[in-house]
Amino acid sequence: MARLSMARFKLRSPAREQAVSVSIATGAYGVSFGALSIAAGLDVWQTVALSLLLFTGGSQFAFIGVLGAGGNPFAAVATSTFLGIRNGFYGVALAPVLRPLRGARKAWGAQVTIDESTAVALAQPHDDLAARREGFWWTGVGVFILWNTFTLVGAGLGSALGDPGKYGLDAAAAAAFLALLWPRLAPHRAKVVAGVAAIVALALTPVLPAGMPILAAAVVAVVAGWNAPPPTEEVPE
């Protein structure tokens, strides 16, 4: 009884509560990825391996989006890699929180460095290192377990549906990726960059192989970011 009470007390840590909430909400979205991956032409085990090894939702949706549109695998990998680069920058911000990390723990930490684990970790008080570490590990591991579990469920459902074209699911991967992108388009500058990139992609679609217009559109964002004015406000951790 005493052990049960202690366990409940520990789970009431604000960092752990946030981690569990984020893990459930994000993990459940894995169902859609699993189903859309099957619709894009991957089989169940390819879909499961993609979630286990790549494990970053935006890059995974980009990968199957290019494949679903008929793009070649090299364009899919390049597009996915562009989006995954951000996780490396998260590692820079998290290094003071997580060090020292060595061996397998370091590799595992790199694998679960994603949007959600970074956000929950850095949302904890700046001077509470233990809470920041709790937020990172609980969120990273929680999302990893649930995302991969629900990916398998979604892949099974996608396989049971048969031909995805009959239900319009062959176009759903691109729609899901747009849903992920939409909240990031609040600033006016972001809307302008997205609009110009969309025009470039549409203009090049008739003349380039599938997937390549997306890479060309990404160059627009790189050029815009390179020439962006320095931020006037301090970037929150």
XYZ file of N, CA and C in Angstrom:
711
model
N 0.833 -1.210 0.000
C 0.000 0.000 0.000
C 0.864 1.255 0.000
N 1.924 1.172 0.854
C 2.842 2.312 0.908
C 3.534 2.517 -0.421
N 3.878 1.385 -1.097
C 4.541 1.490 -2.403
C 3.597 2.111 -3.427
N 2.311 1.710 -3.391
C 1.334 2.253 -4.329
C 1.172 3.757 -4.135
N 1.105 4.180 -2.868
C 0.965 5.608 -2.583
C 2.173 6.380 -3.071
N 3.374 5.794 -2.900
C 4.585 6.455 -3.367
C 4.585 6.581 -4.888
N 4.125 5.506 -5.587
C 4.088 5.543 -7.053
C 3.143 6.627 -7.534
N 1.978 6.758 -6.878
C 1.022 7.789 -7.272
C 1.615 9.168 -7.047
N 2.336 9.319 -5.923
C 2.948 10.608 -5.634
C 3.939 10.997 -6.716
N 4.758 10.002 -7.150
C 5.773 10.293 -8.154
C 5.141 10.646 -9.488
N 4.002 9.986 -9.831
C 3.361 10.277 -11.105
C 2.717 11.656 -11.105
N 2.565 12.268 -9.937
C 1.967 13.591 -9.892
C 2.975 14.694 -10.137
N 4.183 14.342 -10.428
C 5.171 15.336 -10.839
C 4.647 16.070 -12.064
N 4.659 17.419 -12.072
C 4.142 18.157 -13.237
C 4.806 17.740 -14.547
N 6.117 17.509 -14.512
C 6.812 17.115 -15.736
C 6.294 15.776 -16.241
N 6.058 14.833 -15.335
C 5.581 13.516 -15.753
C 4.136 13.584 -16.243
N 3.328 14.401 -15.594
C 1.939 14.543 -16.047
C 1.899 15.119 -17.458
N 2.704 16.140 -17.705
C 2.756 16.712 -19.055
C 3.261 15.685 -20.052
N 4.264 14.919 -19.641
C 4.844 13.920 -20.543
C 3.820 12.859 -20.928
N 3.051 12.383 -19.943
C 2.052 11.349 -20.231
C 0.978 11.895 -21.164
N 0.517 13.130 -20.912
C -0.518 13.724 -21.770
C -0.027 13.867 -23.208
N 1.182 14.402 -23.361
C 1.733 14.597 -24.707
C 1.966 13.250 -25.386
N 2.418 12.271 -24.642
C 2.705 10.959 -25.231
C 1.441 10.311 -25.769
N 0.351 10.388 -25.001
C -0.905 9.765 -25.444
C -1.440 10.468 -26.698
N -1.444 11.817 -26.665
C -1.983 12.566 -27.805
C -1.160 12.332 -29.069
N 0.166 12.351 -28.923
C 1.033 12.168 -30.089
C 1.036 10.728 -30.558
N 1.087 9.803 -29.595
C 1.138 8.390 -29.964
C -0.082 7.953 -30.741
N -1.260 8.456 -30.338
C -2.494 8.062 -31.021
C -2.483 8.461 -32.489
N -1.746 9.529 -32.801
C -1.675 9.991 -34.193
C -0.913 8.990 -35.064
N -0.192 8.070 -34.429
C 0.522 7.036 -35.179
C -0.415 6.153 -35.992
N -1.688 6.055 -35.574
C -2.650 5.269 -36.346
C -2.762 5.817 -37.761
N -2.862 7.141 -37.873
C -2.999 7.747 -39.203
C -1.744 7.517 -40.026
N -0.560 7.614 -39.370
C 0.655 7.380 -40.140
C 0.695 5.942 -40.662
N 0.361 4.985 -39.797
C 0.401 3.586 -40.229
C -0.505 3.333 -41.417
N -1.740 3.862 -41.349
C -2.695 3.644 -42.445
C -2.236 4.339 -43.725
N -1.708 5.578 -43.585
C -1.290 6.333 -44.771
C -0.031 5.743 -45.390
N 0.820 5.157 -44.576
C 2.017 4.521 -45.121
C 1.650 3.339 -46.012
N 0.660 2.562 -45.560
C 0.175 1.453 -46.401
C -0.428 2.011 -47.691
N -1.175 3.118 -47.559
C -1.779 3.742 -48.746
C -0.721 4.233 -49.713
N 0.460 4.602 -49.182
C 1.538 5.104 -50.053
C 2.310 3.987 -50.729
N 2.026 2.735 -50.346
C 2.669 1.614 -51.037
C 3.627 0.799 -50.197
N 3.878 1.179 -48.942
C 4.753 0.391 -48.084
C 3.953 -0.758 -47.464
N 4.651 -1.857 -47.116
C 3.943 -2.942 -46.443
C 4.017 -2.722 -44.928
N 3.426 -3.642 -44.186
C 3.330 -3.461 -42.730
C 4.709 -3.375 -42.094
N 5.608 -4.280 -42.474
C 6.912 -4.320 -41.804
C 7.791 -3.142 -42.215
N 7.658 -2.687 -43.434
C 8.384 -1.469 -43.843
C 7.873 -0.266 -43.044
N 6.559 -0.217 -42.834
C 5.969 0.884 -42.065
C 6.450 0.856 -40.615
N 6.461 -0.323 -40.023
C 6.912 -0.455 -38.628
C 8.390 -0.081 -38.508
N 9.203 -0.548 -39.448
C 10.640 -0.230 -39.407
C 10.875 1.265 -39.561
N 10.069 1.912 -40.407
C 10.224 3.353 -40.607
C 9.960 4.108 -39.311
N 8.924 3.705 -38.585
C 8.622 4.380 -37.316
C 9.682 4.093 -36.258
N 10.151 2.850 -36.190
C 11.146 2.489 -35.188
C 12.475 3.204 -35.412
N 12.920 3.253 -36.659
C 14.267 3.747 -36.950
C 14.303 5.246 -37.198
N 13.352 5.775 -37.966
C 13.355 7.213 -38.259
C 12.773 7.992 -37.084
N 11.629 7.591 -36.610
C 10.982 8.115 -35.409
C 10.998 9.641 -35.329
N 10.430 10.274 -36.298
C 10.140 11.705 -36.220
C 8.995 11.954 -37.196
N 7.819 12.295 -36.650
C 6.595 12.282 -37.419
C 6.624 13.101 -38.696
N 7.121 14.337 -38.624
C 7.134 15.187 -39.809
C 7.935 14.567 -40.940
N 9.097 14.021 -40.623
C 9.935 13.395 -41.649
C 9.281 12.143 -42.200
N 8.606 11.390 -41.332
C 7.946 10.170 -41.798
C 6.802 10.504 -42.760
N 5.994 11.512 -42.419
C 4.899 11.895 -43.313
C 5.443 12.445 -44.627
N 6.545 13.195 -44.565
C 7.136 13.711 -45.795
C 7.615 12.566 -46.680
N 8.239 11.553 -46.068
C 8.761 10.406 -46.819
C 7.645 9.674 -47.573
N 6.580 9.339 -46.848
C 5.506 8.593 -47.530
C 4.717 9.501 -48.462
N 4.712 10.827 -48.181
C 4.018 11.744 -49.080
C 4.655 11.773 -50.458
N 6.009 11.799 -50.493
C 6.713 11.800 -51.777
C 6.510 10.461 -52.489
N 6.630 9.358 -51.730
C 6.429 8.047 -52.352
C 4.999 7.895 -52.866
N 4.025 8.374 -52.071
C 2.631 8.257 -52.482
C 2.314 9.050 -53.726
N 3.105 10.138 -53.946
C 2.886 10.966 -55.141
C 3.638 10.419 -56.345
N 4.324 9.280 -56.163
C 5.036 8.681 -57.291
C 6.487 9.099 -57.380
N 6.997 9.780 -56.340
C 8.395 10.218 -56.356
C 9.353 9.067 -56.150
N 10.628 9.274 -56.522
C 11.596 8.200 -56.336
C 12.111 8.203 -54.897
N 12.667 7.084 -54.435
C 13.091 6.981 -53.027
C 14.156 8.002 -52.640
N 15.019 8.391 -53.572
C 16.063 9.364 -53.244
C 15.458 10.727 -52.895
N 14.438 11.129 -53.656
C 13.756 12.394 -53.352
C 13.030 12.296 -52.014
N 12.450 11.120 -51.726
C 11.754 10.934 -50.446
C 12.734 11.046 -49.283
N 13.915 10.417 -49.430
C 14.921 10.469 -48.359
C 15.439 11.896 -48.178
N 15.686 12.593 -49.292
C 16.208 13.961 -49.200
C 15.206 14.888 -48.520
N 13.932 14.771 -48.899
C 12.900 15.611 -48.287
C 12.772 15.318 -46.796
N 12.783 14.036 -46.468
C 12.682 13.644 -45.055
C 13.880 14.147 -44.257
N 15.061 14.086 -44.865
C 16.276 14.520 -44.170
C 16.254 16.014 -43.890
N 15.769 16.792 -44.855
C 15.661 18.243 -44.662
C 14.888 18.549 -43.379
N 13.756 17.848 -43.215
C 12.911 18.110 -42.055
C 13.539 17.585 -40.765
N 14.303 16.502 -40.870
C 14.889 15.902 -39.680
C 16.084 16.651 -39.121
N 16.643 17.553 -39.919
C 17.819 18.307 -39.457
C 17.525 19.087 -38.187
N 16.262 19.501 -38.034
C 15.922 20.318 -36.856
C 16.207 19.579 -35.553
N 16.109 18.258 -35.563
C 16.345 17.501 -34.335
C 17.788 17.666 -33.850
N 18.704 17.901 -34.782
C 20.089 18.145 -34.385
C 20.222 19.441 -33.600
N 19.455 20.453 -33.995
C 19.477 21.719 -33.258
C 18.838 21.555 -31.874
N 17.821 20.682 -31.785
C 17.248 20.397 -30.466
C 18.324 19.819 -29.545
N 19.182 18.982 -30.103
C 20.238 18.375 -29.298
C 21.166 19.421 -28.696
N 21.436 20.481 -29.451
C 22.296 21.556 -28.934
C 21.647 22.208 -27.714
N 20.324 22.460 -27.810
C 19.617 23.105 -26.690
C 19.512 22.176 -25.485
N 19.457 20.861 -25.737
C 19.256 19.914 -24.642
C 20.554 19.439 -23.997
N 21.669 19.666 -24.646
C 22.944 19.151 -24.136
C 23.213 19.579 -22.691
N 23.003 20.863 -22.315
C 23.262 21.239 -20.918
C 22.327 20.553 -19.932
N 21.163 20.106 -20.408
C 20.195 19.450 -19.529
C 20.551 17.982 -19.322
N 21.019 17.325 -20.366
C 21.150 15.866 -20.344
C 22.558 15.371 -20.035
N 23.558 16.184 -20.220
C 24.903 15.681 -19.992
C 25.145 15.383 -18.513
N 25.944 14.370 -18.158
C 26.717 13.576 -19.112
C 25.922 12.356 -19.595
N 26.010 12.079 -20.892
C 25.419 10.879 -21.475
C 26.512 10.111 -22.189
N 26.556 8.818 -21.971
C 27.593 8.003 -22.612
C 26.993 6.692 -23.111
N 27.668 6.087 -24.096
C 27.318 4.755 -24.573
C 25.904 4.648 -25.102
N 25.240 3.545 -24.697
C 23.899 3.262 -25.202
C 22.904 4.328 -24.765
N 23.090 4.870 -23.584
C 22.176 5.920 -23.110
C 22.257 7.159 -24.003
N 23.454 7.474 -24.494
C 23.621 8.615 -25.390
C 22.908 8.364 -26.720
N 23.060 7.134 -27.248
C 22.391 6.794 -28.509
C 20.876 6.814 -28.343
N 20.392 6.289 -27.219
C 18.955 6.274 -26.962
C 18.431 7.691 -26.792
N 19.195 8.556 -26.129
C 18.792 9.946 -25.986
C 18.675 10.647 -27.330
N 19.618 10.360 -28.232
C 19.553 10.957 -29.567
C 18.312 10.485 -30.316
N 17.955 9.207 -30.143
C 16.802 8.650 -30.854
C 15.491 9.300 -30.418
N 15.374 9.643 -29.139
C 14.110 10.204 -28.629
C 14.158 11.736 -28.509
N 15.148 12.359 -29.155
C 15.174 13.825 -29.226
C 14.270 14.267 -30.371
N 13.056 14.629 -30.033
C 12.039 15.006 -31.023
C 11.359 16.295 -30.559
N 10.403 16.781 -31.345
C 9.694 18.014 -30.988
C 9.108 17.936 -29.578
N 8.406 16.838 -29.305
C 7.649 16.745 -28.061
C 8.544 16.649 -26.832
N 9.582 15.799 -26.889
C 10.456 15.646 -25.719
C 11.217 16.937 -25.441
N 11.607 17.642 -26.500
C 12.304 18.911 -26.332
C 11.386 19.958 -25.707
N 10.159 20.019 -26.212
C 9.211 21.035 -25.716
C 8.888 20.820 -24.246
N 8.607 19.570 -23.855
C 8.256 19.308 -22.458
C 9.460 19.549 -21.548
N 10.652 19.148 -21.974
C 11.850 19.347 -21.147
C 12.105 20.831 -20.906
N 12.074 21.634 -21.964
C 12.413 23.043 -21.843
C 11.266 23.873 -21.278
N 10.090 23.265 -21.134
C 8.965 23.965 -20.515
C 9.059 23.946 -18.990
N 9.941 23.117 -18.443
C 10.092 23.043 -16.988
C 10.937 24.236 -16.505
N 10.855 24.546 -15.211
C 11.613 25.696 -14.691
C 13.097 25.609 -15.027
N 13.669 26.759 -15.372
C 15.059 26.802 -15.833
C 16.032 26.258 -14.802
N 15.727 26.485 -13.513
C 16.662 26.077 -12.461
C 16.358 24.693 -11.892
N 15.399 23.974 -12.471
C 15.048 22.631 -12.002
C 15.520 21.605 -13.019
N 16.794 21.236 -12.920
C 17.389 20.314 -13.902
C 16.731 18.939 -13.854
N 16.384 18.491 -12.645
C 15.766 17.165 -12.507
C 14.419 17.121 -13.233
N 13.623 18.184 -13.120
C 12.315 18.221 -13.793
C 12.492 18.247 -15.308
N 13.499 18.965 -15.778
C 13.752 19.005 -17.227
C 14.151 17.632 -17.760
N 14.986 16.924 -16.990
C 15.365 15.576 -17.416
C 14.170 14.630 -17.382
N 13.349 14.745 -16.356
C 12.129 13.925 -16.295
C 11.250 14.187 -17.509
N 11.048 15.461 -17.811
C 10.204 15.805 -18.947
C 10.727 15.215 -20.241
N 12.043 15.276 -20.431
C 12.626 14.744 -21.667
C 12.459 13.236 -21.760
N 12.897 12.522 -20.726
C 12.905 11.061 -20.822
C 11.499 10.477 -20.810
N 10.643 10.972 -19.963
C 9.275 10.447 -19.917
C 8.541 10.700 -21.224
N 8.734 11.888 -21.800
C 8.052 12.190 -23.066
C 8.664 11.390 -24.209
N 9.989 11.386 -24.294
C 10.638 10.677 -25.398
C 10.306 9.203 -25.409
N 10.431 8.556 -24.249
C 10.151 7.116 -24.178
C 8.655 6.850 -24.354
N 7.810 7.704 -23.738
C 6.371 7.512 -23.860
C 5.889 7.623 -25.294
N 6.356 8.656 -26.000
C 5.950 8.823 -27.401
C 6.492 7.664 -28.244
N 7.722 7.246 -27.974
C 8.317 6.146 -28.763
C 7.472 4.881 -28.650
N 7.087 4.522 -27.418
C 6.307 3.291 -27.217
C 4.934 3.406 -27.882
N 4.226 4.506 -27.624
C 2.861 4.628 -28.135
C 2.826 4.882 -29.635
N 3.758 5.694 -30.139
C 3.793 5.976 -31.581
C 4.004 4.688 -32.371
N 4.938 3.864 -31.917
C 5.200 2.629 -32.650
C 4.083 1.609 -32.483
N 3.463 1.586 -31.306
C 2.326 0.678 -31.104
C 1.166 1.048 -32.029
N 0.831 2.325 -32.060
C -0.299 2.755 -32.885
C 0.040 2.741 -34.378
N 1.323 2.876 -34.705
C 1.706 2.712 -36.114
C 1.370 1.310 -36.597
N 1.679 0.307 -35.755
C 1.366 -1.081 -36.115
C -0.138 -1.274 -36.251
N -0.916 -0.675 -35.345
C -2.379 -0.773 -35.427
C -2.873 -0.135 -36.732
N -2.378 1.055 -37.030
C -2.806 1.742 -38.253
C -2.409 0.988 -39.508
N -1.213 0.395 -39.500
C -0.775 -0.377 -40.664
C -1.669 -1.595 -40.875
N -2.064 -2.228 -39.750
C -2.981 -3.366 -39.868
C -4.322 -2.949 -40.439
N -4.831 -1.802 -39.972
C -6.102 -1.296 -40.497
C -5.973 -0.928 -41.972
N -4.842 -0.291 -42.322
C -4.639 0.093 -43.714
C -4.586 -1.112 -44.631
N -3.961 -2.191 -44.165
C -3.892 -3.409 -44.978
C -5.268 -4.035 -45.149
N -6.087 -3.945 -44.105
C -7.420 -4.546 -44.177
C -8.343 -3.799 -45.126
N -8.057 -2.507 -45.343
C -8.931 -1.710 -46.208
C -8.783 -2.056 -47.686
N -7.623 -2.613 -48.083
C -7.413 -2.931 -49.490
C -6.910 -1.736 -50.272
N -7.427 -1.554 -51.495
C -6.976 -0.473 -52.369
C -7.293 0.889 -51.743
N -6.282 1.681 -51.353
C -6.553 2.971 -50.709
C -7.204 3.976 -51.640
N -7.005 3.833 -52.941
C -7.576 4.776 -53.888
C -9.099 4.797 -53.851
N -9.709 3.667 -53.451
C -11.170 3.611 -53.405
C -11.741 4.528 -52.335
N -10.927 4.821 -51.312
C -11.401 5.653 -50.199
C -10.781 7.064 -50.221
N -9.979 7.342 -51.224
C -9.326 8.647 -51.290
C -8.121 8.767 -50.386
N -7.673 7.653 -49.793
C -6.548 7.711 -48.858
C -5.219 7.953 -49.552
N -5.154 7.749 -50.871
C -3.892 7.966 -51.575
C -3.500 9.453 -51.547
N -4.468 10.342 -51.288
C -4.158 11.778 -51.196
C -4.089 12.253 -49.754
N -4.343 11.354 -48.808
C -4.440 11.783 -47.408
C -3.091 12.082 -46.782
N -2.010 11.465 -47.263
C -0.692 11.718 -46.666
C -0.301 13.183 -46.811
N -0.520 13.722 -48.011
C -0.203 15.136 -48.219
C -1.074 16.027 -47.342
N -2.358 15.658 -47.188
C -3.262 16.442 -46.342
C -2.820 16.396 -44.882
N -2.382 15.238 -44.420
C -1.923 15.116 -43.027
C -0.674 15.950 -42.792
N 0.233 15.949 -43.765
C 1.446 16.739 -43.617
C 1.115 18.231 -43.580
N 0.146 18.654 -44.397
C -0.284 20.055 -44.368
C -0.865 20.411 -42.999
N -1.582 19.476 -42.388
C -2.140 19.724 -41.054
C -1.039 19.933 -40.018
N 0.075 19.200 -40.165
C 1.198 19.384 -39.249
C 1.856 20.748 -39.453
N 1.905 21.189 -40.719
C 2.592 22.433 -41.050
C 1.773 23.662 -40.679
N 0.454 23.551 -40.746
C -0.435 24.712 -40.655
C -0.194 25.583 -39.414
N -0.055 25.000 -38.203
C 0.141 25.863 -37.017
C 1.413 26.699 -37.077
N 2.381 26.321 -37.903
C 3.649 27.053 -37.972
C 3.583 28.227 -38.946
N 2.429 28.437 -39.582
C 2.303 29.493 -40.582
C 1.644 30.745 -40.022
N 1.637 30.905 -38.708
C 0.995 32.080 -38.111
C 1.703 33.385 -38.478
N 3.035 33.503 -38.416
C 3.689 34.774 -38.773
C 3.480 35.109 -40.253
N 3.351 36.417 -40.542
C 3.133 36.852 -41.925
C 4.279 36.399 -42.835
N 5.522 36.515 -42.340
C 6.668 36.126 -43.162
C 6.604 34.637 -43.537
N 6.171 33.820 -42.584
C 6.065 32.384 -42.856
C 5.024 32.108 -43.937
N 3.929 32.863 -43.912
C 2.893 32.685 -44.935
C 3.422 33.050 -46.318
N 4.184 34.150 -46.381
C 4.728 34.576 -47.676
C 5.706 33.534 -48.204
N 6.596 33.040 -47.329
C 7.572 32.029 -47.756
C 6.853 30.761 -48.231
N 5.825 30.340 -47.464
C 5.080 29.141 -47.847
C 4.377 29.341 -49.188
N 3.817 30.552 -49.397
C 3.142 30.825 -50.660
C 4.084 30.784 -51.850
N 5.249 31.417 -51.708
C 6.232 31.413 -52.803
C 6.729 29.988 -53.064
N 6.980 29.235 -51.992
C 7.445 27.857 -52.151
C 6.397 27.007 -52.865
N 5.121 27.233 -52.531
C 4.054 26.479 -53.187
C 4.001 26.802 -54.680
N 4.172 28.084 -55.021
C 4.157 28.481 -56.438
C 5.313 27.824 -57.194
N 6.501 27.827 -56.574
C 7.663 27.190 -57.204
C 7.402 25.700 -57.430
N 6.850 25.030 -56.403
C 6.583 23.596 -56.523
C 5.563 23.311 -57.623
N 4.499 24.121 -57.671
C 3.468 23.914 -58.696
C 4.016 24.173 -60.095
N 4.873 25.194 -60.217
C 5.418 25.527 -61.534
C 6.353 24.433 -62.050
N 7.060 23.775 -61.135
C 8.038 22.765 -61.546
C 7.450 21.360 -61.654
N 6.256 21.160 -61.097
C 5.658 19.820 -61.110
C 5.515 19.218 -62.515
N 5.101 20.005 -63.533
C 4.944 19.388 -64.865
C 6.265 19.009 -65.527
N 7.390 19.565 -65.055
C 8.651 19.366 -65.790
C 9.689 18.556 -65.007
N 9.481 18.325 -63.715
C 10.446 17.568 -62.922
C 9.811 16.290 -62.395
N 10.623 15.259 -62.081
C 10.084 14.033 -61.475
C 9.445 14.326 -60.131
N 8.486 13.485 -59.732
C 7.809 13.675 -58.449
C 8.825 13.696 -57.304
N 8.642 14.626 -56.401
C 9.542 14.769 -55.256
C 10.549 15.888 -55.442
N 11.041 16.073 -56.679
C 12.040 17.107 -56.930
C 11.472 18.518 -56.760
N 10.211 18.794 -57.183
C 9.670 20.140 -56.928
C 9.648 20.502 -55.445
N 9.463 19.509 -54.577
C 9.451 19.787 -53.134
C 10.834 20.236 -52.680
N 11.869 19.575 -53.199
C 13.230 19.965 -52.832
C 13.540 21.370 -53.336
N 13.065 21.684 -54.556
C 13.284 23.035 -55.087
C 12.565 24.069 -54.231
N 11.362 23.717 -53.775
C 10.609 24.638 -52.911
C 11.322 24.846 -51.581
N 12.009 23.816 -51.108
C 12.742 23.948 -49.841
C 13.860 24.977 -49.953
N 14.416 25.131 -51.152
C 15.476 26.123 -51.356
C 14.936 27.531 -51.087
N 13.649 27.751 -51.419
C 13.027 29.051 -51.150
C 13.079 29.361 -49.655
N 12.751 28.369 -48.834
C 12.764 28.578 -47.384
C 14.179 28.815 -46.872
N 15.150 28.087 -47.457
C 16.542 28.266 -47.027
C 17.026 29.682 -47.340
N 16.725 30.165 -48.550
C 17.140 31.513 -48.941
C 16.454 32.560 -48.063
N 15.154 32.357 -47.798
C 14.415 33.303 -46.953
C 14.980 33.316 -45.541
N 15.302 32.149 -45.017
C 15.857 32.094 -43.666
C 17.244 32.713 -43.588
N 18.042 32.533 -44.648
C 19.399 33.082 -44.677
C 19.381 34.610 -44.656
N 18.363 35.181 -45.332
C 18.268 36.637 -45.429
C 17.302 37.249 -44.410
N 16.832 36.442 -43.472
C 15.872 36.952 -42.487
C 16.555 37.918 -41.535
N 15.847 38.971 -41.104
C 16.419 39.901 -40.111
C 16.588 39.198 -38.777
N 17.539 39.642 -37.963
C 17.721 39.016 -36.640
C 16.486 39.214 -35.785
N 16.154 38.246 -34.937
C 14.962 38.386 -34.086
C 15.096 39.554 -33.137
N 13.969 40.253 -32.935
C 13.972 41.409 -32.030
C 13.666 41.011 -30.601
N 13.145 39.775 -30.412
C 12.830 39.309 -29.079
C 13.700 38.111 -28.750
N 13.967 37.931 -27.455
C 14.749 36.789 -27.030
C 13.970 35.506 -27.287
N 14.622 34.534 -27.877
C 13.977 33.265 -28.169
C 13.837 32.474 -26.878
N 12.602 32.079 -26.511
C 12.428 31.327 -25.267
C 13.057 29.957 -25.363
N 13.519 29.433 -24.237
C 14.103 28.095 -24.242
C 13.027 27.047 -24.393
